[in-house]
Amino acid sequence: MNRGHVVLIHGAWAGSWVWDALLEPLRDNGYEPHPLTLPGVGSWPEGARTDLDDVADVVVAHIDSLDGPVFVVGHSGGGIVATQVAERLPHRIAGVVYVAGMMLPSGSNFGDLCGDLRLPEPVGISAWLESTPDGSGTVVPPEAAAAVFFHESSAGDAIAAARKLLPQLETARLMAPTWTPERFGPVPRLYVEATLDRSVPLVTQRAMQARVPGARVVTLDSDHAPQLSARAALLTAIVDFCALVGPRTVSAQEI
C-alpha cells in the first residue's frame, strides 16, 4: 500500500546520496521516496546564476508528475527549497519536514538570522569554505566536513560522506524564501532539531522555530546529518509525522 510520496531535498554541497540509508526503510513503511538532485551543485556553465526559483522549479516539476499525497523533507539549506515549494503548491503538500533545516522567515536568509542573533562570526562551516576557481561557488574541504557535518557518525561514514561533497554555486546556497501565511502557513510542519549540530547551531534552529511558529518538534542528539548518525530515530520521526498528518483537505485560498 502506497501511503504517499516523500520528496527528499538535499542541502548545499550534497546530493541525493545523503538519503540513501532511508530509502528502503521508507518503502518498508509504505512510502515511496524520491531523492532529488538539485541544480547549482557539482558543476555549472561560466556565468551561471541559479536562484531559488530555479531550484524550486525542479522540485515542483517532479511533484506535478506524482499522484496522491506528497510529503516534502528538506535537510539543511534544502529547508529553504521546501518552504518555497510549499508556498507554490500548498494544495499538493501534505506536510513538510525540516531536518536540521533552514525554516526561515519570509525574505530572510540564514546570514540575516545569525546577524540578528549576534552570533560570533563565522558560523558553522563558513570558516572553512574555499572558493571555486571562478569565484562563483564554494567547496568544503573533506576534513572540515567530517568535523562539522558528520562528527557523530562512524569514522568510515564520516569520511565517505565528506568525500562525496561537491562545489556549490553561491546563488543556489545563499537564498531567502518568500512565503505567505495564506499559502505556506496552513501546511503542517515538523522540525527535527539536532542538538549536537555544528553547522546550523541549536540556537539558530530554535530561533527559526520561534520566528516561524507552528511546527511540531522532535529533538535528536545528533550532528548535522542524522541521516547517517541517527538513522532509526530520524526515520521514526518522519514516518510518525506523515502518519499523523496524512492527506489533508485544502481551502480554496490555498489553491
PDB file of C-alpha atoms in Angstrom:
ATOM      1  CA  MET A   1       0.000   0.000   0.000  1.00  0.00           C
ATOM      2  CA  ASN A   2       1.388   3.398  -1.007  1.00  0.00           C
ATOM      3  CA  ARG A   3       0.754   5.825   1.833  1.00  0.00           C
ATOM      4  CA  GLY A   4       2.245   8.699  -0.106  1.00  0.00           C
ATOM      5  CA  HIS A   5       5.333  10.092  -1.747  1.00  0.00           C
ATOM      6  CA  VAL A   6       8.240  11.517   0.235  1.00  0.00           C
ATOM      7  CA  VAL A   7      10.240  14.049  -1.776  1.00  0.00           C
ATOM      8  CA  LEU A   8      13.729  14.347  -0.275  1.00  0.00           C
ATOM      9  CA  ILE A   9      15.676  17.592  -0.754  1.00  0.00           C
ATOM     10  CA  HIS A  10      19.388  17.735  -0.001  1.00  0.00           C
ATOM     11  CA  GLY A  11      21.316  20.721   1.295  1.00  0.00           C
ATOM     12  CA  ALA A  12      24.317  22.644  -0.004  1.00  0.00           C
ATOM     13  CA  TRP A  13      27.351  20.763  -1.382  1.00  0.00           C
ATOM     14  CA  ALA A  14      25.444  17.475  -1.077  1.00  0.00           C
ATOM     15  CA  GLY A  15      23.308  15.327  -3.341  1.00  0.00           C
ATOM     16  CA  SER A  16      20.583  12.706  -3.341  1.00  0.00           C
ATOM     17  CA  TRP A  17      23.046  10.245  -1.764  1.00  0.00           C
ATOM     18  CA  VAL A  18      22.502  11.811   1.685  1.00  0.00           C
ATOM     19  CA  TRP A  19      19.156   9.990   1.815  1.00  0.00           C
ATOM     20  CA  ASP A  20      20.384   6.560   0.703  1.00  0.00           C
ATOM     21  CA  ALA A  21      20.092   4.940   4.135  1.00  0.00           C
ATOM     22  CA  LEU A  22      16.432   5.964   4.458  1.00  0.00           C
ATOM     23  CA  LEU A  23      15.139   4.851   1.076  1.00  0.00           C
ATOM     24  CA  GLU A  24      14.458   1.185   1.788  1.00  0.00           C
ATOM     25  CA  PRO A  25      13.127   1.824   5.316  1.00  0.00           C
ATOM     26  CA  LEU A  26      10.683   4.414   3.918  1.00  0.00           C
ATOM     27  CA  ARG A  27       9.479   1.881   1.361  1.00  0.00           C
ATOM     28  CA  ASP A  28       9.122  -0.720   4.109  1.00  0.00           C
ATOM     29  CA  ASN A  29       6.795   1.713   5.885  1.00  0.00           C
ATOM     30  CA  GLY A  30       4.629   2.223   2.814  1.00  0.00           C
ATOM     31  CA  TYR A  31       6.074   5.493   1.481  1.00  0.00           C
ATOM     32  CA  GLU A  32       7.671   5.990  -1.917  1.00  0.00           C
ATOM     33  CA  PRO A  33      10.867   8.064  -1.559  1.00  0.00           C
ATOM     34  CA  HIS A  34      12.029  10.496  -4.229  1.00  0.00           C
ATOM     35  CA  PRO A  35      15.584  11.715  -3.553  1.00  0.00           C
ATOM     36  CA  LEU A  36      16.161  14.614  -5.931  1.00  0.00           C
ATOM     37  CA  THR A  37      19.355  16.134  -7.280  1.00  0.00           C
ATOM     38  CA  LEU A  38      19.151  19.928  -7.377  1.00  0.00           C
ATOM     39  CA  PRO A  39      20.804  22.375  -9.778  1.00  0.00           C
ATOM     40  CA  GLY A  40      23.689  24.544  -8.628  1.00  0.00           C
ATOM     41  CA  VAL A  41      25.807  21.763  -7.181  1.00  0.00           C
ATOM     42  CA  GLY A  42      28.698  19.932  -8.843  1.00  0.00           C
ATOM     43  CA  SER A  43      29.415  21.998 -11.937  1.00  0.00           C
ATOM     44  CA  TRP A  44      27.839  24.831 -13.869  1.00  0.00           C
ATOM     45  CA  PRO A  45      28.434  26.884 -17.021  1.00  0.00           C
ATOM     46  CA  GLU A  46      30.564  30.008 -16.759  1.00  0.00           C
ATOM     47  CA  GLY A  47      28.474  32.935 -15.591  1.00  0.00           C
ATOM     48  CA  ALA A  48      25.651  30.710 -14.327  1.00  0.00           C
ATOM     49  CA  ARG A  49      23.286  32.121 -11.744  1.00  0.00           C
ATOM     50  CA  THR A  50      20.927  29.524 -10.311  1.00  0.00           C
ATOM     51  CA  ASP A  51      18.481  31.070  -7.839  1.00  0.00           C
ATOM     52  CA  LEU A  52      15.779  29.752  -5.535  1.00  0.00           C
ATOM     53  CA  ASP A  53      13.106  29.792  -8.226  1.00  0.00           C
ATOM     54  CA  ASP A  54      15.301  27.657 -10.483  1.00  0.00           C
ATOM     55  CA  VAL A  55      15.857  25.121  -7.717  1.00  0.00           C
ATOM     56  CA  ALA A  56      12.199  25.102  -6.656  1.00  0.00           C
ATOM     57  CA  ASP A  57      11.145  24.609 -10.287  1.00  0.00           C
ATOM     58  CA  VAL A  58      12.898  21.221 -10.312  1.00  0.00           C
ATOM     59  CA  VAL A  59      11.029  20.061  -7.199  1.00  0.00           C
ATOM     60  CA  VAL A  60       7.683  21.457  -8.353  1.00  0.00           C
ATOM     61  CA  ALA A  61       8.003  19.712 -11.731  1.00  0.00           C
ATOM     62  CA  HIS A  62       8.700  16.404 -10.001  1.00  0.00           C
ATOM     63  CA  ILE A  63       5.739  16.789  -7.633  1.00  0.00           C
ATOM     64  CA  ASP A  64       3.488  17.618 -10.584  1.00  0.00           C
ATOM     65  CA  SER A  65       4.355  14.199 -12.009  1.00  0.00           C
ATOM     66  CA  LEU A  66       3.113  12.356  -8.911  1.00  0.00           C
ATOM     67  CA  ASP A  67      -0.351  11.208  -7.883  1.00  0.00           C
ATOM     68  CA  GLY A  68      -1.510  11.087  -4.298  1.00  0.00           C
ATOM     69  CA  PRO A  69      -0.277  12.762  -1.121  1.00  0.00           C
ATOM     70  CA  VAL A  70       3.202  14.291  -1.143  1.00  0.00           C
ATOM     71  CA  PHE A  71       5.408  14.972   1.866  1.00  0.00           C
ATOM     72  CA  VAL A  72       8.490  17.144   1.430  1.00  0.00           C
ATOM     73  CA  VAL A  73      11.617  16.665   3.562  1.00  0.00           C
ATOM     74  CA  GLY A  74      14.344  19.312   3.448  1.00  0.00           C
ATOM     75  CA  HIS A  75      17.767  18.882   5.017  1.00  0.00           C
ATOM     76  CA  SER A  76      19.843  21.925   5.987  1.00  0.00           C
ATOM     77  CA  GLY A  77      19.581  24.516   3.192  1.00  0.00           C
ATOM     78  CA  GLY A  78      17.108  22.212   1.491  1.00  0.00           C
ATOM     79  CA  GLY A  79      14.637  23.561   4.024  1.00  0.00           C
ATOM     80  CA  ILE A  80      14.603  26.863   2.127  1.00  0.00           C
ATOM     81  CA  VAL A  81      13.592  24.996  -1.024  1.00  0.00           C
ATOM     82  CA  ALA A  82      10.957  23.011   0.874  1.00  0.00           C
ATOM     83  CA  THR A  83       9.388  26.230   2.143  1.00  0.00           C
ATOM     84  CA  GLN A  84       9.278  27.751  -1.337  1.00  0.00           C
ATOM     85  CA  VAL A  85       7.736  24.605  -2.799  1.00  0.00           C
ATOM     86  CA  ALA A  86       5.072  24.540  -0.076  1.00  0.00           C
ATOM     87  CA  GLU A  87       4.263  28.185  -0.854  1.00  0.00           C
ATOM     88  CA  ARG A  88       3.849  27.372  -4.545  1.00  0.00           C
ATOM     89  CA  LEU A  89       1.983  24.069  -4.118  1.00  0.00           C
ATOM     90  CA  PRO A  90       0.144  24.193  -0.777  1.00  0.00           C
ATOM     91  CA  HIS A  91      -2.717  22.149  -2.238  1.00  0.00           C
ATOM     92  CA  ARG A  92      -0.351  19.269  -3.063  1.00  0.00           C
ATOM     93  CA  ILE A  93       1.828  19.179   0.052  1.00  0.00           C
ATOM     94  CA  ALA A  94       0.516  17.061   2.936  1.00  0.00           C
ATOM     95  CA  GLY A  95       3.372  18.131   5.212  1.00  0.00           C
ATOM     96  CA  VAL A  96       6.916  19.462   5.337  1.00  0.00           C
ATOM     97  CA  VAL A  97       9.757  18.074   7.471  1.00  0.00           C
ATOM     98  CA  TYR A  98      12.841  20.171   8.234  1.00  0.00           C
ATOM     99  CA  VAL A  99      15.875  18.061   9.193  1.00  0.00           C
ATOM    100  CA  ALA A 100      18.228  20.489  10.960  1.00  0.00           C
ATOM    101  CA  GLY A 101      16.792  22.648   8.232  1.00  0.00           C
ATOM    102  CA  MET A 102      16.530  26.319   7.429  1.00  0.00           C
ATOM    103  CA  MET A 103      12.909  27.136   8.258  1.00  0.00           C
ATOM    104  CA  LEU A 104      13.343  30.841   7.676  1.00  0.00           C
ATOM    105  CA  PRO A 105      11.037  33.853   7.927  1.00  0.00           C
ATOM    106  CA  SER A 106       9.888  35.214   4.597  1.00  0.00           C
ATOM    107  CA  GLY A 107      12.521  37.414   2.981  1.00  0.00           C
ATOM    108  CA  SER A 108      15.350  36.373   5.325  1.00  0.00           C
ATOM    109  CA  ASN A 109      18.386  34.223   4.656  1.00  0.00           C
ATOM    110  CA  PHE A 110      20.451  32.313   7.198  1.00  0.00           C
ATOM    111  CA  GLY A 111      23.040  35.086   7.409  1.00  0.00           C
ATOM    112  CA  ASP A 112      20.297  37.558   8.353  1.00  0.00           C
ATOM    113  CA  LEU A 113      19.208  35.248  11.157  1.00  0.00           C
ATOM    114  CA  CYS A 114      22.745  34.841  12.513  1.00  0.00           C
ATOM    115  CA  GLY A 115      23.227  38.603  12.367  1.00  0.00           C
ATOM    116  CA  ASP A 116      20.001  39.235  14.268  1.00  0.00           C
ATOM    117  CA  LEU A 117      21.130  36.762  16.928  1.00  0.00           C
ATOM    118  CA  ARG A 118      24.544  38.489  17.071  1.00  0.00           C
ATOM    119  CA  LEU A 119      26.363  35.199  16.802  1.00  0.00           C
ATOM    120  CA  PRO A 120      30.155  35.355  16.649  1.00  0.00           C
ATOM    121  CA  GLU A 121      31.314  35.070  13.062  1.00  0.00           C
ATOM    122  CA  PRO A 122      31.880  32.847  11.240  1.00  0.00           C
ATOM    123  CA  VAL A 123      29.057  30.402  11.978  1.00  0.00           C
ATOM    124  CA  GLY A 124      29.278  26.685  11.252  1.00  0.00           C
ATOM    125  CA  ILE A 125      31.200  25.644   8.178  1.00  0.00           C
ATOM    126  CA  SER A 126      31.775  29.219   6.965  1.00  0.00           C
ATOM    127  CA  ALA A 127      35.303  29.478   8.357  1.00  0.00           C
ATOM    128  CA  TRP A 128      36.469  26.537   6.270  1.00  0.00           C
ATOM    129  CA  LEU A 129      34.908  27.285   2.896  1.00  0.00           C
ATOM    130  CA  GLU A 130      37.161  27.645  -0.130  1.00  0.00           C
ATOM    131  CA  SER A 131      36.198  29.478  -3.325  1.00  0.00           C
ATOM    132  CA  THR A 132      35.925  27.723  -6.665  1.00  0.00           C
ATOM    133  CA  PRO A 133      38.423  28.914  -9.297  1.00  0.00           C
ATOM    134  CA  ASP A 134      35.842  31.181 -10.954  1.00  0.00           C
ATOM    135  CA  GLY A 135      34.772  32.673  -7.609  1.00  0.00           C
ATOM    136  CA  SER A 136      31.090  31.843  -8.117  1.00  0.00           C
ATOM    137  CA  GLY A 137      30.943  28.865  -5.783  1.00  0.00           C
ATOM    138  CA  THR A 138      32.409  27.307  -2.673  1.00  0.00           C
ATOM    139  CA  VAL A 139      33.962  23.992  -1.707  1.00  0.00           C
ATOM    140  CA  VAL A 140      34.018  22.276   1.686  1.00  0.00           C
ATOM    141  CA  PRO A 141      37.369  20.586   2.460  1.00  0.00           C
ATOM    142  CA  PRO A 142      36.744  16.943   3.443  1.00  0.00           C
ATOM    143  CA  GLU A 143      38.474  17.350   6.814  1.00  0.00           C
ATOM    144  CA  ALA A 144      36.180  20.249   7.724  1.00  0.00           C
ATOM    145  CA  ALA A 145      33.091  18.393   6.522  1.00  0.00           C
ATOM    146  CA  ALA A 146      33.886  15.376   8.677  1.00  0.00           C
ATOM    147  CA  ALA A 147      34.420  17.588  11.734  1.00  0.00           C
ATOM    148  CA  VAL A 148      31.478  19.971  11.258  1.00  0.00           C
ATOM    149  CA  PHE A 149      28.796  17.950   9.452  1.00  0.00           C
ATOM    150  CA  PHE A 150      29.387  14.286  10.273  1.00  0.00           C
ATOM    151  CA  HIS A 151      31.213  14.138  13.606  1.00  0.00           C
ATOM    152  CA  GLU A 152      28.702  11.841  15.337  1.00  0.00           C
ATOM    153  CA  SER A 153      28.825   9.230  12.558  1.00  0.00           C
ATOM    154  CA  SER A 154      31.298   6.384  12.452  1.00  0.00           C
ATOM    155  CA  ALA A 155      34.697   7.409  11.094  1.00  0.00           C
ATOM    156  CA  GLY A 156      34.062   5.412   7.947  1.00  0.00           C
ATOM    157  CA  ASP A 157      30.684   7.004   7.263  1.00  0.00           C
ATOM    158  CA  ALA A 158      32.002  10.491   8.038  1.00  0.00           C
ATOM    159  CA  ILE A 159      34.982  10.169   5.711  1.00  0.00           C
ATOM    160  CA  ALA A 160      32.905   8.630   2.909  1.00  0.00           C
ATOM    161  CA  ALA A 161      30.261  11.354   3.147  1.00  0.00           C
ATOM    162  CA  ALA A 162      32.823  14.148   3.326  1.00  0.00           C
ATOM    163  CA  ARG A 163      34.460  12.899   0.124  1.00  0.00           C
ATOM    164  CA  LYS A 164      31.131  12.979  -1.740  1.00  0.00           C
ATOM    165  CA  LEU A 165      30.547  16.692  -1.229  1.00  0.00           C
ATOM    166  CA  LEU A 166      30.754  18.817  -4.381  1.00  0.00           C
ATOM    167  CA  PRO A 167      31.210  22.512  -5.181  1.00  0.00           C
ATOM    168  CA  GLN A 168      28.105  24.633  -4.600  1.00  0.00           C
ATOM    169  CA  LEU A 169      27.101  27.710  -6.571  1.00  0.00           C
ATOM    170  CA  GLU A 170      26.692  30.582  -4.107  1.00  0.00           C
ATOM    171  CA  THR A 171      23.499  31.895  -5.716  1.00  0.00           C
ATOM    172  CA  ALA A 172      21.970  28.460  -5.108  1.00  0.00           C
ATOM    173  CA  ARG A 173      23.057  28.488  -1.459  1.00  0.00           C
ATOM    174  CA  LEU A 174      22.531  31.999  -0.065  1.00  0.00           C
ATOM    175  CA  MET A 175      18.778  32.035  -0.613  1.00  0.00           C
ATOM    176  CA  ALA A 176      15.801  33.599   1.159  1.00  0.00           C
ATOM    177  CA  PRO A 177      12.312  32.104   0.851  1.00  0.00           C
ATOM    178  CA  THR A 178       9.278  34.243   0.105  1.00  0.00           C
ATOM    179  CA  TRP A 179       6.074  32.905   1.591  1.00  0.00           C
ATOM    180  CA  THR A 180       2.645  33.964   2.816  1.00  0.00           C
ATOM    181  CA  PRO A 181       0.548  32.956   5.825  1.00  0.00           C
ATOM    182  CA  GLU A 182      -2.310  32.108   3.465  1.00  0.00           C
ATOM    183  CA  ARG A 183      -0.411  29.528   1.396  1.00  0.00           C
ATOM    184  CA  PHE A 184       2.633  28.187   3.249  1.00  0.00           C
ATOM    185  CA  GLY A 185       1.104  28.951   6.642  1.00  0.00           C
ATOM    186  CA  PRO A 186      -1.501  26.139   6.855  1.00  0.00           C
ATOM    187  CA  VAL A 187       0.837  23.377   5.631  1.00  0.00           C
ATOM    188  CA  PRO A 188       1.639  21.012   8.545  1.00  0.00           C
ATOM    189  CA  ARG A 189       5.295  21.095   9.542  1.00  0.00           C
ATOM    190  CA  LEU A 190       7.745  19.080  11.618  1.00  0.00           C
ATOM    191  CA  TYR A 191      11.101  20.418  12.747  1.00  0.00           C
ATOM    192  CA  VAL A 192      13.698  17.754  13.570  1.00  0.00           C
ATOM    193  CA  GLU A 193      16.285  19.568  15.642  1.00  0.00           C
ATOM    194  CA  ALA A 194      19.816  18.250  16.075  1.00  0.00           C
ATOM    195  CA  THR A 195      21.260  19.195  19.449  1.00  0.00           C
ATOM    196  CA  LEU A 196      24.899  18.493  18.527  1.00  0.00           C
ATOM    197  CA  ASP A 197      24.824  20.341  15.201  1.00  0.00           C
ATOM    198  CA  ARG A 198      27.969  22.384  14.499  1.00  0.00           C
ATOM    199  CA  SER A 199      26.730  23.665  11.143  1.00  0.00           C
ATOM    200  CA  VAL A 200      23.264  25.032  11.955  1.00  0.00           C
ATOM    201  CA  PRO A 201      23.745  25.516  15.718  1.00  0.00           C
ATOM    202  CA  LEU A 202      20.883  24.630  18.027  1.00  0.00           C
ATOM    203  CA  VAL A 203      20.403  28.287  18.977  1.00  0.00           C
ATOM    204  CA  THR A 204      19.635  29.083  15.334  1.00  0.00           C
ATOM    205  CA  GLN A 205      17.348  26.072  14.965  1.00  0.00           C
ATOM    206  CA  ARG A 206      15.303  27.197  17.943  1.00  0.00           C
ATOM    207  CA  ALA A 207      15.282  30.809  16.779  1.00  0.00           C
ATOM    208  CA  MET A 208      13.765  29.657  13.486  1.00  0.00           C
ATOM    209  CA  GLN A 209      11.136  27.665  15.365  1.00  0.00           C
ATOM    210  CA  ALA A 210      10.259  30.810  17.322  1.00  0.00           C
ATOM    211  CA  ARG A 211      10.167  33.057  14.246  1.00  0.00           C
ATOM    212  CA  VAL A 212       8.193  30.616  12.106  1.00  0.00           C
ATOM    213  CA  PRO A 213       5.948  29.103  14.779  1.00  0.00           C
ATOM    214  CA  GLY A 214       3.543  26.224  14.402  1.00  0.00           C
ATOM    215  CA  ALA A 215       5.827  23.274  13.655  1.00  0.00           C
ATOM    216  CA  ARG A 216       5.815  20.119  15.706  1.00  0.00           C
ATOM    217  CA  VAL A 217       9.304  19.438  17.089  1.00  0.00           C
ATOM    218  CA  VAL A 218      11.317  16.247  17.537  1.00  0.00           C
ATOM    219  CA  THR A 219      14.696  16.504  19.261  1.00  0.00           C
ATOM    220  CA  LEU A 220      17.578  14.223  18.282  1.00  0.00           C
ATOM    221  CA  ASP A 221      21.003  14.094  19.918  1.00  0.00           C
ATOM    222  CA  SER A 222      22.589  14.206  16.504  1.00  0.00           C
ATOM    223  CA  ASP A 223      25.061  16.106  14.380  1.00  0.00           C
ATOM    224  CA  HIS A 224      24.027  17.981  11.248  1.00  0.00           C
ATOM    225  CA  ALA A 225      23.336  14.759   9.324  1.00  0.00           C
ATOM    226  CA  PRO A 226      21.050  12.456  11.328  1.00  0.00           C
ATOM    227  CA  GLN A 227      20.525  10.517   8.096  1.00  0.00           C
ATOM    228  CA  LEU A 228      23.904   8.999   8.935  1.00  0.00           C
ATOM    229  CA  SER A 229      24.288   9.346  12.692  1.00  0.00           C
ATOM    230  CA  ALA A 230      20.698   8.805  13.930  1.00  0.00           C
ATOM    231  CA  ARG A 231      19.026   6.940  11.087  1.00  0.00           C
ATOM    232  CA  ALA A 232      16.447   4.961  13.058  1.00  0.00           C
ATOM    233  CA  ALA A 233      15.324   7.952  15.111  1.00  0.00           C
ATOM    234  CA  LEU A 234      15.047  10.169  12.048  1.00  0.00           C
ATOM    235  CA  LEU A 235      13.056   7.532  10.172  1.00  0.00           C
ATOM    236  CA  THR A 236      10.656   7.223  13.109  1.00  0.00           C
ATOM    237  CA  ALA A 237      10.202  10.995  13.262  1.00  0.00           C
ATOM    238  CA  ILE A 238       9.394  11.243   9.547  1.00  0.00           C
ATOM    239  CA  VAL A 239       7.094   8.222   9.404  1.00  0.00           C
ATOM    240  CA  ASP A 240       5.201   9.173  12.567  1.00  0.00           C
ATOM    241  CA  PHE A 241       4.657  12.710  11.261  1.00  0.00           C
ATOM    242  CA  CYS A 242       3.446  11.505   7.862  1.00  0.00           C
ATOM    243  CA  ALA A 243       1.041   9.064   9.509  1.00  0.00           C
ATOM    244  CA  LEU A 244      -0.204  11.758  11.877  1.00  0.00           C
ATOM    245  CA  VAL A 245      -0.977  14.477   9.344  1.00  0.00           C
ATOM    246  CA  GLY A 246      -1.867  12.229   6.396  1.00  0.00           C
ATOM    247  CA  PRO A 247      -3.563  13.687   3.300  1.00  0.00           C
ATOM    248  CA  ARG A 248      -5.352  16.898   4.119  1.00  0.00           C
ATOM    249  CA  THR A 249      -8.225  18.938   2.735  1.00  0.00           C
ATOM    250  CA  VAL A 250      -7.193  22.365   1.499  1.00  0.00           C
ATOM    251  CA  SER A 251      -9.170  25.558   1.292  1.00  0.00           C
ATOM    252  CA  ALA A 252      -9.872  27.455  -1.899  1.00  0.00           C
ATOM    253  CA  GLN A 253      -7.408  30.155  -0.745  1.00  0.00           C
ATOM    254  CA  GLU A 254      -4.521  27.678  -0.871  1.00  0.00           C
ATOM    255  CA  ILE A 255      -5.143  26.578  -4.454  1.00  0.00           C
TER     256      ILE A 255
END
